[in-house]
């Protein structure tokens, strides 16, 4: 279903933070032997931070801002394309695409000093598993 969607490219992304499933730890300590036993609890794909060079009027950045302002219950679909394919090809051939759904939770300005580019940092809380698709 993700592949059938239409996506808007977010321009000027400088950094995409870590994301992906991690289990919440569940601990149990038996009185008889005092041993802590660890189990896997629920999964959490995390919150991914996007550091973006601010570009007023960029359609993708505008879409992120609109998603932040949306207070509805629906998630938005996201697509990240990695350039881990043929690095010698021109242009570089992307080999892996990941899809997920989530909510835009924040958009903060990062101004820095005199010789800096104004950036925005956008946090997306992921509410689904990460679907990884290798290129054919």
Coordinates of N, CA, C and O in Angstrom, one line a residue:
X1 N 0.8 -1.2 0.0 CA 0.0 0.0 0.0 C 0.9 1.3 0.0 O 0.5 2.3 -0.6
X2 N 2.0 1.2 0.7 CA 2.9 2.4 0.7 C 3.4 2.8 -0.7 O 3.5 3.9 -1.0
X3 N 3.7 1.8 -1.5 CA 4.3 2.0 -2.8 C 3.3 2.7 -3.7 O 3.7 3.4 -4.6
X4 N 2.0 2.6 -3.5 CA 1.0 3.2 -4.4 C 0.8 4.7 -4.0 O 0.2 5.4 -4.8
X5 N 1.3 5.1 -2.9 CA 1.1 6.5 -2.5 C 2.0 7.4 -3.3 O 3.0 7.0 -3.9
X6 N 1.6 8.7 -3.3 CA 2.4 9.8 -3.9 C 3.1 10.5 -2.8 O 2.5 10.9 -1.8
X7 N 4.4 10.7 -2.9 CA 5.2 11.4 -1.9 C 5.7 12.7 -2.4 O 6.0 12.8 -3.6
X8 N 5.9 13.6 -1.5 CA 6.5 14.9 -1.8 C 7.9 15.0 -1.2 O 8.1 14.7 0.0
X9 N 8.9 15.2 -2.0 CA 10.3 15.3 -1.6 C 10.5 16.4 -0.7 O 10.1 17.6 -1.0
X10 N 11.1 16.2 0.5 CA 11.4 17.2 1.4 C 12.8 17.7 1.0 O 13.8 16.9 1.1
X11 N 12.9 19.0 0.6 CA 14.2 19.5 0.2 C 15.1 19.9 1.3 O 14.7 20.2 2.4
X12 N 16.4 19.8 1.0 CA 17.5 20.3 1.9 C 17.7 19.6 3.2 O 18.1 20.1 4.2
X13 N 17.3 18.2 3.2 CA 17.6 17.4 4.4 C 19.1 17.3 4.6 O 19.8 16.8 3.7
X14 N 19.6 17.6 5.8 CA 21.0 17.5 6.1 C 21.3 16.2 6.9 O 22.3 15.6 6.7
X15 N 20.3 15.8 7.7 CA 20.6 14.7 8.6 C 19.3 14.0 8.9 O 18.3 14.7 9.2
X16 N 19.3 12.7 8.9 CA 18.1 11.9 9.3 C 18.6 11.1 10.5 O 19.6 10.3 10.4
X17 N 18.0 11.3 11.7 CA 18.4 10.6 12.9 C 18.1 9.1 12.9 O 17.5 8.6 11.9
X18 N 18.5 8.4 13.9 CA 18.3 7.0 14.1 C 16.8 6.7 14.2 O 16.0 7.5 14.8
X19 N 16.4 5.6 13.6 CA 15.0 5.1 13.8 C 15.0 3.6 13.6 O 15.9 3.1 12.9
X20 N 14.0 2.9 14.1 CA 13.9 1.5 13.9 C 13.4 0.8 15.2 O 13.5 1.4 16.3
X21 N 12.9 -0.4 15.0 CA 12.3 -1.1 16.2 C 13.3 -1.4 17.3 O 14.4 -1.8 17.0
X22 N 12.8 -1.2 18.5 CA 13.5 -1.6 19.7 C 12.5 -2.1 20.7 O 11.3 -1.6 20.7
X23 N 12.8 -3.2 21.4 CA 11.8 -3.7 22.4 C 12.0 -3.0 23.7 O 13.1 -2.7 24.1
X24 N 10.9 -2.7 24.4 CA 11.0 -2.2 25.7 C 11.3 -3.3 26.6 O 10.7 -4.4 26.5
X25 N 12.2 -3.2 27.5 CA 12.6 -4.3 28.4 C 11.5 -4.5 29.5 O 11.0 -3.5 30.1
X26 N 11.3 -5.7 29.8 CA 10.4 -6.1 30.9 C 11.2 -7.0 31.9 O 11.7 -8.0 31.5
X27 N 11.4 -6.5 33.1 CA 12.2 -7.3 34.1 C 11.3 -8.0 35.1 O 10.2 -7.5 35.5
X28 N 11.8 -9.1 35.6 CA 11.1 -9.9 36.6 C 12.2 -10.4 37.5 O 13.2 -11.0 37.1
X29 N 12.0 -10.2 38.8 CA 13.0 -10.7 39.8 C 12.3 -11.7 40.7 O 11.4 -11.3 41.5
X30 N 12.7 -12.9 40.7 CA 12.2 -14.0 41.6 C 12.8 -13.8 43.0 O 14.0 -13.7 43.1
X31 N 12.0 -13.9 44.0 CA 12.5 -13.9 45.3 C 13.4 -15.1 45.7 O 14.3 -14.9 46.5
X32 N 13.0 -16.2 45.1 CA 13.7 -17.4 45.5 C 15.2 -17.4 45.2 O 16.0 -17.8 45.9
X33 N 15.6 -16.8 44.0 CA 17.0 -16.9 43.6 C 17.6 -15.5 43.4 O 18.8 -15.3 43.2
X34 N 16.8 -14.4 43.5 CA 17.3 -13.0 43.4 C 17.8 -12.7 42.0 O 18.6 -11.8 41.8
X35 N 17.4 -13.5 41.0 CA 17.9 -13.4 39.7 C 17.0 -12.5 38.8 O 15.8 -12.8 38.8
X36 N 17.5 -11.5 38.2 CA 16.6 -10.6 37.3 C 16.5 -11.4 36.0 O 17.5 -11.8 35.4
X37 N 15.3 -11.6 35.6 CA 15.1 -12.1 34.2 C 14.5 -11.0 33.3 O 13.7 -10.2 33.7
X38 N 15.0 -11.0 32.1 CA 14.7 -10.0 31.2 C 13.9 -10.5 30.0 O 14.2 -11.6 29.5
X39 N 12.8 -9.8 29.7 CA 11.9 -10.3 28.6 C 11.7 -9.1 27.7 O 11.9 -7.9 28.0
X40 N 11.2 -9.4 26.5 CA 10.9 -8.4 25.5 C 9.5 -8.0 25.7 O 8.6 -8.8 25.7
X41 N 9.3 -6.7 25.8 CA 7.9 -6.1 25.9 C 7.5 -5.6 24.6 O 7.7 -6.2 23.5
X42 N 6.8 -4.5 24.6 CA 6.3 -3.9 23.3 C 7.4 -3.3 22.5 O 8.5 -3.0 22.9
X43 N 7.1 -3.2 21.2 CA 8.1 -2.6 20.2 C 7.8 -1.1 20.1 O 6.7 -0.7 20.1
X44 N 8.9 -0.4 19.8 CA 8.8 1.0 19.6 C 9.8 1.4 18.5 O 11.0 1.1 18.6
X45 N 9.3 1.9 17.4 CA 10.1 2.3 16.2 C 10.8 3.7 16.5 O 11.6 4.1 15.7
X46 N 10.4 4.3 17.5 CA 11.1 5.6 17.9 C 10.5 6.8 17.3 O 9.5 6.9 16.7
X47 N 11.3 7.9 17.5 CA 11.0 9.2 16.9 C 12.2 9.6 16.1 O 13.4 9.6 16.6
X48 N 12.0 9.9 14.8 CA 13.2 10.3 13.9 C 13.2 11.8 13.8 O 12.2 12.4 13.6
X49 N 14.4 12.3 14.0 CA 14.6 13.8 13.9 C 15.2 14.1 12.5 O 16.2 13.4 12.1
X50 N 14.6 15.0 11.8 CA 15.1 15.4 10.5 C 15.7 16.8 10.7 O 15.0 17.7 11.2
X51 N 17.0 17.0 10.3 CA 17.6 18.3 10.3 C 17.6 18.8 8.9 O 18.1 18.2 8.0
X52 N 17.0 20.0 8.7 CA 16.7 20.5 7.4 C 17.1 21.9 7.2 O 16.9 22.7 8.1
X53 N 17.8 22.2 6.1 CA 18.1 23.6 5.8 C 16.8 24.3 5.4 O 16.2 23.9 4.5
X54 N 16.5 25.3 6.2 CA 15.2 26.0 6.0 C 15.1 26.6 4.5 O 16.0 27.3 4.1
X55 N 14.0 26.2 3.8 CA 13.8 26.7 2.5 C 12.3 27.0 2.4 O 11.4 26.1 2.1
X56 N 12.0 28.3 2.7 CA 10.6 28.7 2.6 C 10.0 28.5 1.2 O 10.6 28.9 0.2
X57 N 8.9 27.8 1.2 CA 8.2 27.5 -0.1 C 8.5 26.2 -0.6 O 7.9 25.8 -1.6
X58 N 9.4 25.4 0.0 CA 9.7 24.1 -0.5 C 8.5 23.2 -0.2 O 8.0 23.2 1.0
X59 N 8.0 22.5 -1.2 CA 6.7 21.8 -1.0 C 6.8 20.7 0.1 O 5.8 20.5 0.8
X60 N 7.9 20.0 0.2 CA 8.1 19.0 1.2 C 8.1 19.6 2.6 O 7.5 19.0 3.5
X61 N 8.8 20.7 2.7 CA 8.9 21.3 4.1 C 7.5 21.9 4.4 O 7.1 21.8 5.6
X62 N 6.8 22.4 3.5 CA 5.5 22.9 3.7 C 4.5 21.8 4.1 O 3.7 22.0 5.0
X63 N 4.7 20.6 3.5 CA 3.9 19.4 3.9 C 4.2 19.0 5.3 O 3.2 18.6 6.1
X64 N 5.4 19.1 5.8 CA 5.7 18.7 7.1 C 5.1 19.7 8.1 O 4.6 19.3 9.2
X65 N 5.1 21.0 7.8 CA 4.5 22.0 8.6 C 3.0 21.8 8.7 O 2.4 21.8 9.8
X66 N 2.4 21.4 7.6 CA 0.9 21.2 7.6 C 0.6 19.9 8.4 O -0.4 19.9 9.1
X67 N 1.5 18.9 8.3 CA 1.3 17.7 9.1 C 1.4 18.0 10.6 O 0.7 17.4 11.5
X68 N 2.3 18.9 11.0 CA 2.4 19.4 12.4 C 1.1 20.0 12.9 O 0.7 19.8 14.0
X69 N 0.5 20.9 12.0 CA -0.7 21.6 12.4 C -1.9 20.7 12.4 O -2.9 21.1 13.1
X70 N -1.9 19.6 11.8 CA -3.0 18.6 11.8 C -3.1 18.0 13.1 O -2.3 17.2 13.5
X71 N -4.2 18.2 13.8 CA -4.5 17.7 15.1 C -5.3 16.4 15.1 O -5.8 15.9 16.1
X72 N -5.6 15.9 13.9 CA -6.4 14.7 13.7 C -5.7 13.5 14.2 O -4.5 13.5 14.5
X73 N -6.4 12.3 14.1 CA -5.8 11.1 14.6 C -5.0 10.3 13.6 O -4.3 9.4 13.9
X74 N -5.1 10.7 12.3 CA -4.5 9.9 11.2 C -3.0 10.2 11.2 O -2.5 11.2 11.5
X75 N -2.3 9.1 10.8 CA -0.9 9.2 10.6 C -0.6 9.6 9.2 O -1.4 9.4 8.3
X76 N 0.6 10.0 8.9 CA 1.1 10.3 7.6 C 2.1 9.2 7.2 O 2.9 8.7 8.0
X77 N 2.1 8.9 5.9 CA 3.1 7.9 5.4 C 4.4 8.6 5.0 O 4.4 9.7 4.4
X78 N 5.5 8.0 5.3 CA 6.8 8.5 5.0 C 7.6 7.4 4.2 O 7.4 6.2 4.4
X79 N 8.5 7.9 3.4 CA 9.3 7.1 2.5 C 10.8 7.6 2.6 O 11.0 8.8 2.4
X80 N 11.7 6.8 2.9 CA 13.1 7.1 2.9 C 13.9 6.2 1.9 O 13.7 5.0 2.0
X81 N 14.6 6.8 1.0 CA 15.3 6.1 0.0 C 16.8 6.2 0.3 O 17.3 7.3 0.4
X82 N 17.4 5.1 0.5 CA 18.9 5.0 0.8 C 19.6 4.9 -0.5 O 19.2 4.2 -1.4
X83 N 20.8 5.5 -0.5 CA 21.7 5.3 -1.7 C 22.8 4.3 -1.4 O 23.9 4.7 -1.3
X84 N 22.3 3.1 -1.2 CA 23.3 2.1 -0.8 C 23.5 1.1 -2.0 O 24.0 0.0 -1.8
X85 N 23.2 1.5 -3.2 CA 23.3 0.6 -4.3 C 24.6 0.9 -5.0 O 25.7 1.0 -4.4
X86 N 24.6 0.9 -6.3 CA 25.8 1.1 -7.2 C 26.3 2.5 -7.1 O 25.8 3.4 -7.8
X87 N 27.3 2.7 -6.3 CA 27.9 4.1 -6.1 C 28.6 4.6 -7.3 O 28.8 5.8 -7.4
X88 N 29.0 3.7 -8.2 CA 29.7 4.1 -9.4 C 28.7 4.5 -10.5 O 29.2 5.1 -11.5
X89 N 27.5 4.2 -10.4 CA 26.5 4.6 -11.4 C 26.3 6.1 -11.3 O 26.5 6.8 -10.3
X90 N 25.8 6.7 -12.4 CA 25.5 8.1 -12.5 C 24.1 8.3 -13.0 O 23.9 8.0 -14.2
X91 N 23.1 8.7 -12.2 CA 23.3 9.0 -10.8 C 23.4 7.7 -10.0 O 23.1 6.6 -10.5
X92 N 23.7 7.8 -8.7 CA 23.9 6.7 -7.8 C 22.5 5.9 -7.8 O 21.5 6.6 -7.6
X93 N 22.6 4.6 -7.9 CA 21.4 3.8 -7.9 C 21.0 3.5 -6.4 O 21.8 2.9 -5.7
X94 N 19.8 3.9 -6.1 CA 19.2 3.5 -4.8 C 18.9 2.1 -4.7 O 18.3 1.6 -5.6
X95 N 19.2 1.4 -3.6 CA 18.9 0.0 -3.5 C 17.9 -0.3 -2.4 O 17.2 -1.3 -2.6
X96 N 17.7 0.5 -1.4 CA 16.8 0.2 -0.4 C 15.9 1.3 -0.1 O 16.3 2.5 0.0
X97 N 14.6 1.0 0.1 CA 13.6 2.0 0.5 C 12.9 1.5 1.7 O 12.6 0.4 1.8
X98 N 12.7 2.4 2.7 CA 11.9 2.1 3.9 C 10.7 3.0 4.0 O 10.7 4.1 3.5
X99 N 9.6 2.4 4.5 CA 8.3 3.0 4.6 C 7.9 2.9 6.1 O 8.2 1.9 6.8
X100 N 7.2 4.0 6.6 CA 6.6 3.9 7.9 C 5.5 5.0 8.0 O 5.5 5.9 7.1
X101 N 4.7 5.0 9.0 CA 3.7 6.0 9.2 C 3.9 6.6 10.6 O 4.3 5.9 11.6
X102 N 3.6 7.9 10.7 CA 3.7 8.5 12.0 C 3.1 9.9 12.0 O 2.5 10.3 11.0
X103 N 3.4 10.6 13.1 CA 2.9 12.0 13.3 C 4.0 12.9 13.4 O 5.0 12.6 14.1
X104 N 3.9 14.1 12.8 CA 4.9 15.2 13.0 C 4.6 15.8 14.3 O 3.5 16.3 14.5
X105 N 5.5 15.7 15.2 CA 5.3 16.1 16.6 C 5.9 17.5 16.9 O 5.5 18.2 17.9
X106 N 6.9 17.9 16.2 CA 7.6 19.2 16.5 C 8.3 19.7 15.2 O 8.7 18.9 14.3
X107 N 8.5 21.0 15.2 CA 9.3 21.7 14.2 C 9.9 22.9 14.9 O 9.2 23.8 15.3
X108 N 11.2 22.8 15.1 CA 11.9 23.8 15.8 C 13.0 24.5 15.0 O 13.7 23.8 14.2
X109 N 13.2 25.8 15.2 CA 14.3 26.5 14.5 C 15.6 26.3 15.1 O 15.7 26.2 16.4
X110 N 16.6 26.1 14.3 CA 18.0 26.0 14.8 C 18.8 27.1 14.1 O 19.2 27.0 13.0
X111 N 19.0 28.2 14.8 CA 19.6 29.4 14.2 C 21.1 29.4 14.2 O 21.7 29.9 13.2
X112 N 21.8 29.0 15.2 CA 23.2 28.9 15.2 C 23.9 30.3 15.3 O 23.2 31.3 15.7
X113 N 25.1 30.4 14.9 CA 25.9 31.7 14.9 C 25.8 32.5 13.7 O 25.0 32.2 12.7
X114 N 26.7 33.5 13.6 CA 26.8 34.4 12.4 C 27.0 33.7 11.1 O 26.5 34.0 10.1
X115 N 27.9 32.7 11.1 CA 28.2 32.0 9.8 C 27.5 30.6 9.8 O 28.2 29.6 9.7
X116 N 26.2 30.7 10.0 CA 25.5 29.4 10.0 C 24.2 29.5 9.1 O 23.8 30.6 8.8
X117 N 23.7 28.4 8.7 CA 22.5 28.3 7.9 C 21.4 28.1 8.9 O 21.5 27.2 9.8
X118 N 20.2 28.8 8.7 CA 19.1 28.5 9.5 C 18.5 27.2 9.1 O 18.3 26.8 8.0
X119 N 18.3 26.4 10.2 CA 17.8 25.0 10.0 C 16.5 24.9 10.7 O 16.2 25.6 11.7
X120 N 15.7 23.9 10.4 CA 14.6 23.4 11.2 C 14.8 22.0 11.5 O 15.3 21.2 10.7
X121 N 14.4 21.6 12.7 CA 14.5 20.2 13.2 C 13.1 19.7 13.4 O 12.3 20.3 14.1
X122 N 12.7 18.7 12.6 CA 11.4 18.2 12.6 C 11.4 16.8 13.2 O 12.3 15.9 12.8
X123 N 10.6 16.5 14.2 CA 10.5 15.2 14.8 C 9.3 14.5 14.4 O 8.1 15.0 14.5
X124 N 9.4 13.2 13.9 CA 8.3 12.4 13.5 C 8.3 11.2 14.4 O 9.2 10.4 14.5
X125 N 7.2 11.0 15.1 CA 6.9 9.9 16.0 C 6.4 8.8 15.2 O 5.3 8.9 14.6
X126 N 7.1 7.7 15.1 CA 6.7 6.5 14.2 C 5.8 5.6 15.0 O 6.0 5.2 16.1
X127 N 4.6 5.3 14.3 CA 3.6 4.5 14.9 C 3.4 3.1 14.3 O 2.5 2.4 14.7
X128 N 4.2 2.8 13.4 CA 4.1 1.5 12.7 C 5.5 0.8 12.7 O 6.5 1.4 13.0
X129 N 5.5 -0.4 12.2 CA 6.8 -1.0 12.0 C 7.4 -0.4 10.8 O 6.8 0.3 10.0
X130 N 8.7 -0.7 10.6 CA 9.5 -0.2 9.4 C 9.4 -1.3 8.4 O 9.8 -2.4 8.6
X131 N 9.0 -0.9 7.2 CA 8.9 -1.8 6.1 C 10.1 -1.5 5.2 O 10.2 -0.4 4.6
X132 N 11.0 -2.5 5.0 CA 12.2 -2.4 4.2 C 12.0 -3.1 2.8 O 11.7 -4.3 2.8
X133 N 12.2 -2.4 1.7 CA 12.1 -3.0 0.4 C 13.4 -2.8 -0.4 O 13.8 -1.6 -0.6
X134 N 13.9 -3.9 -0.8 CA 15.1 -3.8 -1.6 C 14.7 -3.5 -3.1 O 13.7 -4.0 -3.5
X135 N 15.6 -2.8 -3.8 CA 15.3 -2.5 -5.2 C 15.3 -3.8 -6.0 O 16.1 -4.7 -5.7
X136 N 14.5 -3.8 -7.0 CA 14.5 -5.0 -7.9 C 15.7 -5.1 -8.8 O 16.4 -4.1 -9.1

